[in-house]
Short mmCIF file of C-alpha atoms in Angstrom, two decimals:
data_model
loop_
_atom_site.label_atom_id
_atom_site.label_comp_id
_atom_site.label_asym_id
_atom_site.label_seq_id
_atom_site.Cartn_x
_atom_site.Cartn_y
_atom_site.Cartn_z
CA UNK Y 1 -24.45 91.68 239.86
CA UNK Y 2 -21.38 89.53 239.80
CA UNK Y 3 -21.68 85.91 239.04
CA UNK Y 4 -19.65 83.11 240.76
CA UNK Y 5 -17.75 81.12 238.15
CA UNK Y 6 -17.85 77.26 238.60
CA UNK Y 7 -14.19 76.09 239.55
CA UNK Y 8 -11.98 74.90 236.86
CA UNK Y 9 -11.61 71.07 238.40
CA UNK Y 10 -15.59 70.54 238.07
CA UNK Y 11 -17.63 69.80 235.38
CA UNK Y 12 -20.44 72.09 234.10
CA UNK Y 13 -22.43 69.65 232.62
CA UNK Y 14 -23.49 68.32 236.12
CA UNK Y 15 -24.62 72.04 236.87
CA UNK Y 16 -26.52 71.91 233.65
CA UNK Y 17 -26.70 75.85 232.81
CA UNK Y 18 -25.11 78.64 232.12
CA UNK Y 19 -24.82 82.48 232.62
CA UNK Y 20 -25.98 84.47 229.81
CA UNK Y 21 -23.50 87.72 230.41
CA UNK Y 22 -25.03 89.57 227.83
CA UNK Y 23 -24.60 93.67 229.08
CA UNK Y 24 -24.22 93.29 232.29
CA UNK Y 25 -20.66 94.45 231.89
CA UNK Y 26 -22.70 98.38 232.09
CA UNK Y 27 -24.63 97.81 235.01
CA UNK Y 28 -26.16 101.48 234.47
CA UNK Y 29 -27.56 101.21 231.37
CA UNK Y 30 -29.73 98.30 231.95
CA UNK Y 31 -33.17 100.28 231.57
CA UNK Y 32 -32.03 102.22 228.91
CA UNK Y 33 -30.79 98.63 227.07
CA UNK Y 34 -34.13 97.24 227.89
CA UNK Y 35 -35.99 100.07 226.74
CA UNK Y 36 -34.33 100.01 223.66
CA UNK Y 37 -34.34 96.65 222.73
CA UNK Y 38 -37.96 96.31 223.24
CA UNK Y 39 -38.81 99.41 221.03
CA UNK Y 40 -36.62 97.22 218.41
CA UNK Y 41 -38.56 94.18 218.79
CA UNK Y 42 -41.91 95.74 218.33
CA UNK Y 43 -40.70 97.67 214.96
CA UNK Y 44 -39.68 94.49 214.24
CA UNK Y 45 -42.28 92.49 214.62
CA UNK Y 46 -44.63 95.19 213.20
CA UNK Y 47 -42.26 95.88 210.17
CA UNK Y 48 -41.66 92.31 209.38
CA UNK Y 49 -45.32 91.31 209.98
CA UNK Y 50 -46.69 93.87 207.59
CA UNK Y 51 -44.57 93.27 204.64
CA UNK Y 52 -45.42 89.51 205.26
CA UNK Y 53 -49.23 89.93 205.09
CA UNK Y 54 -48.90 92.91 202.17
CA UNK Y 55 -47.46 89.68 200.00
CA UNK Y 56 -50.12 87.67 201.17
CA UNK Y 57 -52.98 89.82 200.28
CA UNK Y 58 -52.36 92.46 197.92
CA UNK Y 59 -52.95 90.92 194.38
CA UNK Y 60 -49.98 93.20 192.63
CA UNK Y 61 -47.74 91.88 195.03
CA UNK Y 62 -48.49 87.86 194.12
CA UNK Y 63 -45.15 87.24 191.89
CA UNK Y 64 -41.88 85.11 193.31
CA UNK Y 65 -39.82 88.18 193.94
CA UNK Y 66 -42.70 88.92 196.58
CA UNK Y 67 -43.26 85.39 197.45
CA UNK Y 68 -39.70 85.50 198.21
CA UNK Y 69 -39.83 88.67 200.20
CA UNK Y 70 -42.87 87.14 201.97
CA UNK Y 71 -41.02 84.54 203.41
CA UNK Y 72 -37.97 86.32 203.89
CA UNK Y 73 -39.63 88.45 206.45
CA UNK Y 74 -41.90 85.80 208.10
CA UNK Y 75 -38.01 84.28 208.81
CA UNK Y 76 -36.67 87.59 210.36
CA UNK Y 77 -39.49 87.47 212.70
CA UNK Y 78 -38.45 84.05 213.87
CA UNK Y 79 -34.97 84.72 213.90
CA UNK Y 80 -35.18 87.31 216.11
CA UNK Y 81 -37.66 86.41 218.04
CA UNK Y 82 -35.27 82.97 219.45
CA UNK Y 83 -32.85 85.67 220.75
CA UNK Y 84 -34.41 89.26 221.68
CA UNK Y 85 -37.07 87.55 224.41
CA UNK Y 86 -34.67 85.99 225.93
CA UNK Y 87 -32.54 89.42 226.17
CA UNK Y 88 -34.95 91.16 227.33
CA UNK Y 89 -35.91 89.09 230.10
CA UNK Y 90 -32.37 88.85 231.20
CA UNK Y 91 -32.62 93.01 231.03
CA UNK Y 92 -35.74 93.19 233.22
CA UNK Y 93 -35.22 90.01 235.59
CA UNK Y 94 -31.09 90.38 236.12
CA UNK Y 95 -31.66 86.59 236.47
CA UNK Y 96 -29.00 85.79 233.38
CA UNK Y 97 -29.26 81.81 233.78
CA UNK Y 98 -30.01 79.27 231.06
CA UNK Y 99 -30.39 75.83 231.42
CA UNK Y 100 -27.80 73.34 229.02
CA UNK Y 101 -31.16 72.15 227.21
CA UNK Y 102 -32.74 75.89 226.31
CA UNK Y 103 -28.80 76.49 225.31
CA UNK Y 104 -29.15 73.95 222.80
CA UNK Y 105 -32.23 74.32 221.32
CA UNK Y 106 -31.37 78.68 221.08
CA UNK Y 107 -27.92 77.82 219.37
CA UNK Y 108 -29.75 75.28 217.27
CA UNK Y 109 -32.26 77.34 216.18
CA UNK Y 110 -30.50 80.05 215.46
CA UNK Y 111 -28.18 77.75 213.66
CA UNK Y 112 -30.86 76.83 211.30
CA UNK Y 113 -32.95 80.14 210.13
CA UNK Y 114 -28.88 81.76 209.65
CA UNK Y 115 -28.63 78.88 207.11
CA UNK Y 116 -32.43 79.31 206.00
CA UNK Y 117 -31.44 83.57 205.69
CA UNK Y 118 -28.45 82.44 203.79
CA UNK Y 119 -29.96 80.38 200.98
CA UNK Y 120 -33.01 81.95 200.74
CA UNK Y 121 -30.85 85.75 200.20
CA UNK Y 122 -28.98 83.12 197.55
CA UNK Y 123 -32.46 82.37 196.15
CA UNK Y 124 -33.80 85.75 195.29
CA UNK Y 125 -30.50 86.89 193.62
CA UNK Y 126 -30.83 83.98 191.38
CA UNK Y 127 -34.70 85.35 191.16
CA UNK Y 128 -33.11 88.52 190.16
CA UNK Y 129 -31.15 87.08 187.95
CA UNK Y 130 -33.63 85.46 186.15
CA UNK Y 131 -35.87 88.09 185.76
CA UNK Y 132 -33.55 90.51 184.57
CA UNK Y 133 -30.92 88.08 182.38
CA UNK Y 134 -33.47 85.99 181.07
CA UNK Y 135 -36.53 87.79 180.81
CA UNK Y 136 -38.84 85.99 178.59
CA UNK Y 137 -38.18 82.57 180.40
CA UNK Y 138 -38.88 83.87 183.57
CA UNK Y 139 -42.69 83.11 184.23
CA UNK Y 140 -41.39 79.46 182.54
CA UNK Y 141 -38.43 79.06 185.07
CA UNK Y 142 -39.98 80.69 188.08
CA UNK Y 143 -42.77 78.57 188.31
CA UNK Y 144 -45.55 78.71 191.34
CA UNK Y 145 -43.94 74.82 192.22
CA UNK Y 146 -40.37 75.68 191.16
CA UNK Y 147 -40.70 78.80 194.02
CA UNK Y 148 -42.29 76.35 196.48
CA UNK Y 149 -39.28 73.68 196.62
CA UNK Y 150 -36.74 77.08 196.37
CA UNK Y 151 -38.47 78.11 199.80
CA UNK Y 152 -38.97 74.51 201.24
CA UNK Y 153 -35.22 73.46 200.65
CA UNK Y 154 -34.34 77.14 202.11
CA UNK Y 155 -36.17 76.44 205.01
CA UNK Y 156 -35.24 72.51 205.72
CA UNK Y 157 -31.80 71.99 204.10
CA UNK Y 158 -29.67 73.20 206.94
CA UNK Y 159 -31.66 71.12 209.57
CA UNK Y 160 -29.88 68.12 209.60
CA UNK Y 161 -26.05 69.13 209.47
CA UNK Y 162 -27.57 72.26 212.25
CA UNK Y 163 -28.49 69.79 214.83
CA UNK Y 164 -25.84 67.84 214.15
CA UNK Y 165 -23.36 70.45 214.76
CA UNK Y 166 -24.76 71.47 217.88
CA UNK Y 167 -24.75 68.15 219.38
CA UNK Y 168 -21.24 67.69 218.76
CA UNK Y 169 -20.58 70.95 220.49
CA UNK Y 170 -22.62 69.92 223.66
CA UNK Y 171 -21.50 66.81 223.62
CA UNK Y 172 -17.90 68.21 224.93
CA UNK Y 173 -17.32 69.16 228.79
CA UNK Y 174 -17.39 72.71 230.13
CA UNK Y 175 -15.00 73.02 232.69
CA UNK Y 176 -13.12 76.20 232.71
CA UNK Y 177 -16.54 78.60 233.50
CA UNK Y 178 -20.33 79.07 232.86
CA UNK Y 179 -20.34 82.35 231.91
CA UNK Y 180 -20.94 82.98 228.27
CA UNK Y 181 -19.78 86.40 227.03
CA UNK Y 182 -22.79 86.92 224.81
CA UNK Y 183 -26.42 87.91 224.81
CA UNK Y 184 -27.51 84.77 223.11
CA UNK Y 185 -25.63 80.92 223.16
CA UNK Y 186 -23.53 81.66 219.81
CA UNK Y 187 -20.73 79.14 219.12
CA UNK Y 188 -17.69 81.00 219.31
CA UNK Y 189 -18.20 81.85 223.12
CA UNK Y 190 -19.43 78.28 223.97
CA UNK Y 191 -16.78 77.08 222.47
CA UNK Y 192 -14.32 79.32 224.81
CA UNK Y 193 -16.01 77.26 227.58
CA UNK Y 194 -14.69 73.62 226.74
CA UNK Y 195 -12.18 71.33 228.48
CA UNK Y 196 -9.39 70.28 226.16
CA UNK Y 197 -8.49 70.52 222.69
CA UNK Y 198 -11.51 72.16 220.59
CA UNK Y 199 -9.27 72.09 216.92
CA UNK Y 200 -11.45 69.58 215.55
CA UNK Y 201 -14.84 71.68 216.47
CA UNK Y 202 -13.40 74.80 215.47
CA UNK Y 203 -13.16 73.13 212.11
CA UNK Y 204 -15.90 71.57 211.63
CA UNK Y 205 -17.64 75.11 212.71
CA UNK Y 206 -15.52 76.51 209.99
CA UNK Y 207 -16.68 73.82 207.13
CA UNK Y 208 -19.89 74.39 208.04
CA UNK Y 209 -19.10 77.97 207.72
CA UNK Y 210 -17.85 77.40 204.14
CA UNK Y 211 -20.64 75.48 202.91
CA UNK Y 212 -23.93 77.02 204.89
CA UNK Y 213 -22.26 81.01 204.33
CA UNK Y 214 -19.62 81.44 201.77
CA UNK Y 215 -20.89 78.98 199.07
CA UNK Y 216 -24.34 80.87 199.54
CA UNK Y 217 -22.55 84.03 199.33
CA UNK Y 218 -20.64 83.33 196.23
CA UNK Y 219 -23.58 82.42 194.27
CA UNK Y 220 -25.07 85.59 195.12
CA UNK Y 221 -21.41 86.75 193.44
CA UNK Y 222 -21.80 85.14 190.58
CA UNK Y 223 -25.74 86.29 189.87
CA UNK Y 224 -24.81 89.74 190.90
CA UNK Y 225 -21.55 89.72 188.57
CA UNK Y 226 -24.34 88.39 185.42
CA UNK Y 227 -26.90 90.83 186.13
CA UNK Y 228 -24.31 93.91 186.17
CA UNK Y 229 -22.71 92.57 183.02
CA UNK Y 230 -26.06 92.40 181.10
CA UNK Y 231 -27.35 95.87 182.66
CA UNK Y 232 -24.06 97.84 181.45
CA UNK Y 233 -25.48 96.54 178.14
CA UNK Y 234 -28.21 97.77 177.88
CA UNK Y 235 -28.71 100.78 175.62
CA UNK Y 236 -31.18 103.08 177.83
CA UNK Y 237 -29.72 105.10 180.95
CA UNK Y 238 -33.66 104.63 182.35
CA UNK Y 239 -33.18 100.71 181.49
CA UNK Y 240 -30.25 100.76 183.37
CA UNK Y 241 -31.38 102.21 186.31
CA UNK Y 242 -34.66 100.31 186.37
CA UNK Y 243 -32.90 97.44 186.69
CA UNK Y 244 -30.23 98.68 189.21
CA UNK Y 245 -33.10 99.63 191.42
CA UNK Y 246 -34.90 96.28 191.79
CA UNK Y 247 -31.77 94.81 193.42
CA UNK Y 248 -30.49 97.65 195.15
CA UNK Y 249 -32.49 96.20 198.07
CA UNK Y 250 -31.39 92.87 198.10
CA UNK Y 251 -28.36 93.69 198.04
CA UNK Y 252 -28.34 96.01 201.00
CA UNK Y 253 -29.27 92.93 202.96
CA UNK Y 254 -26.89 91.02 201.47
CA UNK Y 255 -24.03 93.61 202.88
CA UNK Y 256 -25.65 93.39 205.82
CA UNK Y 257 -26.06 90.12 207.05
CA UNK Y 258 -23.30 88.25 204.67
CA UNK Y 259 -20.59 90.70 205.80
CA UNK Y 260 -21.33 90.50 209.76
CA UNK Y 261 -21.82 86.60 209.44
CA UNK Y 262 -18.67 86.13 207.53
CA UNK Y 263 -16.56 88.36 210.05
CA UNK Y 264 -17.88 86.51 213.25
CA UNK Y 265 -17.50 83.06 212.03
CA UNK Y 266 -14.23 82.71 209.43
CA UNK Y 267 -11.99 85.77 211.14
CA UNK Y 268 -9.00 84.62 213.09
CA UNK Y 269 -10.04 84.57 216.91
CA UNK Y 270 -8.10 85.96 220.01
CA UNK Y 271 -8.51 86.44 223.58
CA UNK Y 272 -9.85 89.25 223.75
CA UNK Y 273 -12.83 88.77 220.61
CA UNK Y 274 -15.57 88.34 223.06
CA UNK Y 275 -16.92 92.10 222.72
CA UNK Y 276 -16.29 92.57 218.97
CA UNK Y 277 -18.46 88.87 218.21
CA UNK Y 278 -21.42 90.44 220.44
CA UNK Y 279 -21.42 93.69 218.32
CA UNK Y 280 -21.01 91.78 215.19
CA UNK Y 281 -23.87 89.60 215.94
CA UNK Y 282 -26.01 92.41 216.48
CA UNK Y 283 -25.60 93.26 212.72
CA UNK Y 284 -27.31 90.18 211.06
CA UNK Y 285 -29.46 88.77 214.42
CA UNK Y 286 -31.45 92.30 215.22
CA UNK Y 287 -30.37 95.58 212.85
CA UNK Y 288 -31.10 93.20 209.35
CA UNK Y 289 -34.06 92.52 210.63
CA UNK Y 290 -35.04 95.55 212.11
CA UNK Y 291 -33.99 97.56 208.49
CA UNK Y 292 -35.15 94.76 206.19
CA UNK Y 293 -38.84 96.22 205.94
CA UNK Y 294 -37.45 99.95 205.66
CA UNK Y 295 -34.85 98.53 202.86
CA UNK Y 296 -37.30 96.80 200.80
CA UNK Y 297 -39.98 99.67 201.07
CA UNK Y 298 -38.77 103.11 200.76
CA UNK Y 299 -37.39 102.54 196.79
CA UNK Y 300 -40.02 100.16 195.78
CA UNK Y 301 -42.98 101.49 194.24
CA UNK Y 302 -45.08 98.44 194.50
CA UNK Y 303 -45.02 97.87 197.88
CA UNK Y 304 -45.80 101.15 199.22
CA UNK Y 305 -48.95 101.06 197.08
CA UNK Y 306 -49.82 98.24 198.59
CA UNK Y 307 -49.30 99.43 202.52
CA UNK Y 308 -51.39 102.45 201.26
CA UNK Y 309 -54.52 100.13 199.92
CA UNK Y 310 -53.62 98.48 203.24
CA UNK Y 311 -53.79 101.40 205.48
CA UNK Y 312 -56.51 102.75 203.88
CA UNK Y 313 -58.76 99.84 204.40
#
């Protein structure tokens, strides 16, 4: 299906939507894409949604590293689930259209649980830290309250500077097409879609870059770089791998998400970026999310005792 692009001399905001291009560029794999995408969301949802309940219910499980966890993968189910519906609708329908409002409130949203992700994968390496560099102060310093505010300023300290950002970007005028390159209404390809000079947004996307992604990430540096330093110390090989093994997962989802984000958002751009964003994207906005209950299961002995009480039952 080809879509007619709105001339250059008009203004898209009077047209009020856009055309969500997503794969339409391989006409012939649309069933195949849908298929696909759907089996994803389900495992998903299931994956996600079982870990989440397992740290609800199972009484080994009630400690912050789970409480954490818990949360972590209550926030991949929302994460994905502002982008993959959408997708898949797109996939079935071939009706790609989104209105300027459900633009906004997508980017926005998705805005907000990528800064949520990113402090709260900066929170559990500091939980990490603590528990492995500072042992007998741990029950002291992570407190039942002290985990609360950890989670609540996770999940509400990007809001304001989120919506903020995205207002600024709509506030601009699209002129030169509708058509975003993308399966979801990221920045970089809205941004592609503005009349005049966009310097000053493409900084302020990159401060808020800097402070929402790379600050978070360097912290998770710095933990990381403490808790190696005090395992390589330790006397037992058994100690050492012990130790090594209750971060390996984090980590992994660290790699994951911090190393896609990063790319998309602070690499140079050029012309033709468009297809390497939307692969890039899929990284930390469907395959962390879709390996985050595999990653945090397979090497952890605790929670697969608890999905076997659970699956028992």
């Amino acid at each position: 299906m080809k879509y007619k692009e709105i001339p250059p001399q008009e203004n898209l905001t009077k047209w009020m939507e856009f055309v969500l291009l997503d794969f339409a560029d391989v006409p012939h794999l649309q069933w195949f894409l849908f298929g696909l995408f759907l089996i994803i969301y389900v495992c998903i949802l299931l994956g996600n949604g079982t870990i989440f309940l397992i740290t609800k219910v199972d009484p080994a499980l009630q400690t912050p590293m789970y409480f954490f966890l818990g949360n972590f993968s209550f926030l991949e189910i929302c994460y994905v689930s502002i982008t993959l519906p959408r997708m898949l609708t797109n996939l079935w329908t071939q009706k790609r259209t989104i209105s300027l409002v459900a633009c906004a409130a997508q980017m926005c949203c998705v805005l907000m649980l990528g800064a949520t992700e990113c402090f709260l994968l900066a929170v559990m390496s500091y939980d990490r830290y603590v528990a492995i560099c500072n042992p007998l102060h741990y029950p002291l310093v992570m407190n039942h309250k002290v985990c609360v505010q950890l989670v609540t300023g996770s999940w509400v300290g990007g809001i304001p500077v989120q919506i903020g950002q995205t207002f600024q970007i709509f506030s601009m005028s699209f002129c030169a097409s509708n058509i975003i390159n993308h399966f979801f209404c990221d920045i970089p390809p809205i941004l592609k879609l503005a009349c005049g000079d966009t310097f000053i947004h493409e900084m302020m996307v990159y401060v808020v870059a800097v402070l929402f992604v790379t600050i978070p990430f360097l912290l998770i540096l710095a933990s990381y770089g403490k808790i190696i330093s005090m395992v390589l110390k330790l006397p037992s090989a058994t100690g050492r791998a012990k130790a090594f093994s209750t971060c390996s997962s984090h980590l992994t989802v660290v790699v994951l998400f911090f190393g896609s984000a990063i790319i998309t958002y602070l690499r140079p751009k050029t012309q033709n970026s468009e297809g390497t964003d939307k692969v890039l994207s899929l990284f930390y906005t469907i395959v962390t999310p879709l390996f985050n209950p595999l990653i945090y299961s397979l090497r952890n002995k605790d929670v697969i005792m608890a999905l076997k009480k659970l699956f028992c039952k």
